[in-house]
């Protein structure tokens, strides 16, 4: 992967299961990617179905400090658990973020 890619995850959560789809693809640089945060806020306010974010890393697929800080801020904003899915060249990893803690899913 040359540049990072990001999608917004929307859908619903039923118990421990998350059912979602990827929308609003954004392509960034080799070391970061930004998304339309205003759209995410509107979507959550209108539909309440934002589940989290899926993005790539060009090197290792573990959350960076920036990823953790960003996810904690979104959890605080929406006051609900969110998913952070990260894909590198070899694998995908999922992390649930709830109330300022990150748990591998």
mmCIF file of C-alpha atoms in Angstrom, residues 5-9 52-56 83-87:
data_model
loop_
_atom_site.group_PDB
_atom_site.id
_atom_site.type_symbol
_atom_site.label_atom_id
_atom_site.label_comp_id
_atom_site.label_asym_id
_atom_site.label_seq_id
_atom_site.Cartn_x
_atom_site.Cartn_y
_atom_site.Cartn_z
ATOM 1 C CA UNK A 5 -7.161 4.672 3.095
ATOM 2 C CA UNK A 6 -10.064 5.282 5.470
ATOM 3 C CA UNK A 7 -13.739 4.312 5.483
ATOM 4 C CA UNK A 8 -16.498 5.096 7.947
ATOM 5 C CA UNK A 9 -18.241 2.025 9.408
ATOM 6 C CA UNK A 52 -16.377 3.287 13.940
ATOM 7 C CA UNK A 53 -13.609 3.556 11.384
ATOM 8 C CA UNK A 54 -11.662 1.211 9.089
ATOM 9 C CA UNK A 55 -8.297 2.346 7.818
ATOM 10 C CA UNK A 56 -5.026 1.049 6.490
ATOM 11 C CA UNK A 83 -14.677 -0.057 16.400
ATOM 12 C CA UNK A 84 -11.251 0.712 15.005
ATOM 13 C CA UNK A 85 -10.339 -1.729 12.221
ATOM 14 C CA UNK A 86 -6.777 -1.461 10.917
ATOM 15 C CA UNK A 87 -5.444 -3.318 7.885
#
